[in-house]
Amino acid sequence: EYTDEEEEVDDVDVTLENAYYNAKGMRENGDISEAADAFDKILKMEAEALNNNEDNTDDEKQQKFGPWSYKAIKQLVKLHLLKTGNGQEAIRLYERLLDCIASPGCAGVSPNAVEKGVNGMLDRVSSGNSDQVLAKSVYDATLRVFHPSSGTCPNERLWFKTNLKYGQLLYEMNETNKLTIVIRDLLQKEQQGSSTNLMEIYALQIQLYSRQNDNKKLRQIFQKAMRVQGGIPHPRTLALIQELGGKMHMASREFEAAGKTFFQAFKSYDEAGDPAR
């Protein structure tokens, strides 16, 4: 049998759920301004409900976020990225989303949902037509929050995956000094880690040394990558390593080795369904 307090909590949750799906409907119908206002109201409604909960301690009464706030802020970020094109508002809201993730009121959001939400944001800002300065701001904010030792919400797995993607962005921006630092940080964390993660780091290093025409270091890392046992790297990662290894062999006039390596790269690209094949 429910107490009055439990029924009140359930009522609030139903109200928030209805408000959330109504706001999504507005966005899907193209009512962007109305949808933004509706999502914003969800944040105020949930914050008020959380602060009115008599079971909260004094510290918890200051909390501003809950599971519906997480969903609403995520939708607001997507709305500004994809609909309004307001990058500054998107990054402001994304930083608010990270605050939400780190708050005690967001315990109802599963780690998988957090990882999916963060990765979705990183993928959106890393797409070819995105503002690279905006993307960099998003990555910097994400890495600060999830840093394993100094973050407000330490998460080594998410920090590591984010840093890998950040390294790729820095490579595309030709920021080689910062990329070198990212690779160093990744290698320090991966000393006792998985073979799959090592291959991802080696792919970053090989791209860097290939661009710098540092064939000595390129050969060293390529040989290390080819000796890695176990792990299941993405076929695209393997293809990239093999393609650049093939180019390295060509530059050294090692034509037989180049032919074999290029053939392996083609097979890996084909397995990945990548047009680069």
Tab-separated table of C-alpha atoms in Angstrom, residues 88-186:
chain	number	residue	atom	x	y	z
A	88	GLN	CA	27.790	28.694	-27.666
A	89	GLU	CA	24.428	27.763	-26.169
A	90	ALA	CA	25.101	24.105	-26.990
A	91	ILE	CA	28.404	24.095	-25.097
A	92	ARG	CA	26.844	25.975	-22.145
A	93	LEU	CA	24.108	23.353	-21.947
A	94	TYR	CA	26.572	20.497	-22.425
A	95	GLU	CA	28.579	21.730	-19.438
A	96	ARG	CA	25.292	21.794	-17.531
A	97	LEU	CA	24.684	18.199	-18.651
A	98	LEU	CA	28.079	17.234	-17.228
A	99	ASP	CA	27.164	18.971	-13.951
A	100	CYS	CA	23.965	16.940	-13.974
A	101	ILE	CA	25.853	13.666	-14.506
A	102	ALA	CA	28.151	14.476	-11.577
A	103	SER	CA	25.260	15.401	-9.237
A	104	PRO	CA	23.876	12.982	-6.598
A	105	GLY	CA	20.366	13.487	-7.970
A	106	CYS	CA	21.366	11.821	-11.227
A	107	ALA	CA	21.929	8.411	-9.641
A	108	GLY	CA	18.865	7.187	-11.519
A	109	VAL	CA	20.691	7.472	-14.846
A	110	SER	CA	22.589	4.265	-15.653
A	111	PRO	CA	26.314	4.334	-16.529
A	112	ASN	CA	25.420	2.928	-19.965
A	113	ALA	CA	22.975	5.792	-20.587
A	114	VAL	CA	25.628	8.322	-19.545
A	115	GLU	CA	28.252	6.755	-21.813
A	116	LYS	CA	25.817	6.603	-24.727
A	117	GLY	CA	24.791	10.245	-24.230
A	118	VAL	CA	28.367	11.523	-23.976
A	119	ASN	CA	29.580	9.465	-26.949
A	120	GLY	CA	26.648	10.706	-29.027
A	121	MET	CA	27.606	14.307	-28.270
A	122	LEU	CA	31.274	13.682	-29.089
A	123	ASP	CA	30.338	12.040	-32.394
A	124	ARG	CA	28.100	14.966	-33.347
A	125	VAL	CA	30.729	17.628	-32.707
A	126	SER	CA	33.421	15.528	-34.425
A	127	SER	CA	31.508	15.191	-37.707
A	128	GLY	CA	33.117	16.699	-40.793
A	129	ASN	CA	30.988	19.861	-40.971
A	130	SER	CA	31.239	20.760	-37.273
A	131	ASP	CA	33.014	23.737	-35.726
A	132	GLN	CA	36.373	22.371	-34.559
A	133	VAL	CA	36.752	25.031	-31.853
A	134	LEU	CA	33.355	24.003	-30.456
A	135	ALA	CA	34.379	20.348	-30.670
A	136	LYS	CA	37.576	21.070	-28.755
A	137	SER	CA	35.612	22.838	-26.003
A	138	VAL	CA	33.287	19.830	-25.698
A	139	TYR	CA	36.212	17.404	-25.422
A	140	ASP	CA	38.053	19.569	-22.883
A	141	ALA	CA	34.937	19.805	-20.682
A	142	THR	CA	34.321	16.039	-20.924
A	143	LEU	CA	37.903	15.111	-20.042
A	144	ARG	CA	37.891	17.436	-17.009
A	145	VAL	CA	34.743	15.877	-15.543
A	146	PHE	CA	35.664	12.210	-16.120
A	147	HIS	CA	39.390	12.410	-15.321
A	148	PRO	CA	40.206	9.315	-13.199
A	149	SER	CA	41.929	11.258	-10.411
A	150	SER	CA	40.862	14.915	-10.604
A	151	GLY	CA	37.409	14.773	-12.218
A	152	THR	CA	34.137	15.606	-10.461
A	153	CYS	CA	32.765	12.306	-11.797
A	154	PRO	CA	35.813	10.004	-12.240
A	155	ASN	CA	35.303	7.394	-14.969
A	156	GLU	CA	38.505	5.911	-16.371
A	157	ARG	CA	36.810	3.993	-19.196
A	158	LEU	CA	34.896	7.025	-20.466
A	159	TRP	CA	37.926	9.300	-19.999
A	160	PHE	CA	40.062	6.869	-22.023
A	161	LYS	CA	37.534	6.520	-24.879
A	162	THR	CA	37.053	10.300	-24.963
A	163	ASN	CA	40.812	10.882	-25.101
A	164	LEU	CA	41.131	8.482	-28.057
A	165	LYS	CA	38.489	10.446	-29.973
A	166	TYR	CA	40.109	13.714	-28.895
A	167	GLY	CA	43.426	12.499	-30.248
A	168	GLN	CA	41.815	11.837	-33.632
A	169	LEU	CA	40.291	15.339	-33.626
A	170	LEU	CA	43.690	16.885	-32.787
A	171	TYR	CA	45.258	14.894	-35.646
A	172	GLU	CA	42.647	16.261	-38.053
A	173	MET	CA	43.307	19.793	-36.715
A	174	ASN	CA	47.065	19.206	-37.162
A	175	GLU	CA	47.721	20.069	-33.497
A	176	THR	CA	50.670	17.727	-33.198
A	177	ASN	CA	52.030	19.037	-29.872
A	178	LYS	CA	48.720	18.486	-28.086
A	179	LEU	CA	48.291	15.135	-29.808
A	180	THR	CA	51.692	14.038	-28.464
A	181	ILE	CA	50.534	14.880	-24.916
A	182	VAL	CA	47.258	12.960	-25.396
A	183	ILE	CA	49.165	9.901	-26.653
A	184	ARG	CA	51.505	10.100	-23.644
A	185	ASP	CA	48.530	10.240	-21.238
A	186	LEU	CA	46.836	7.301	-22.969
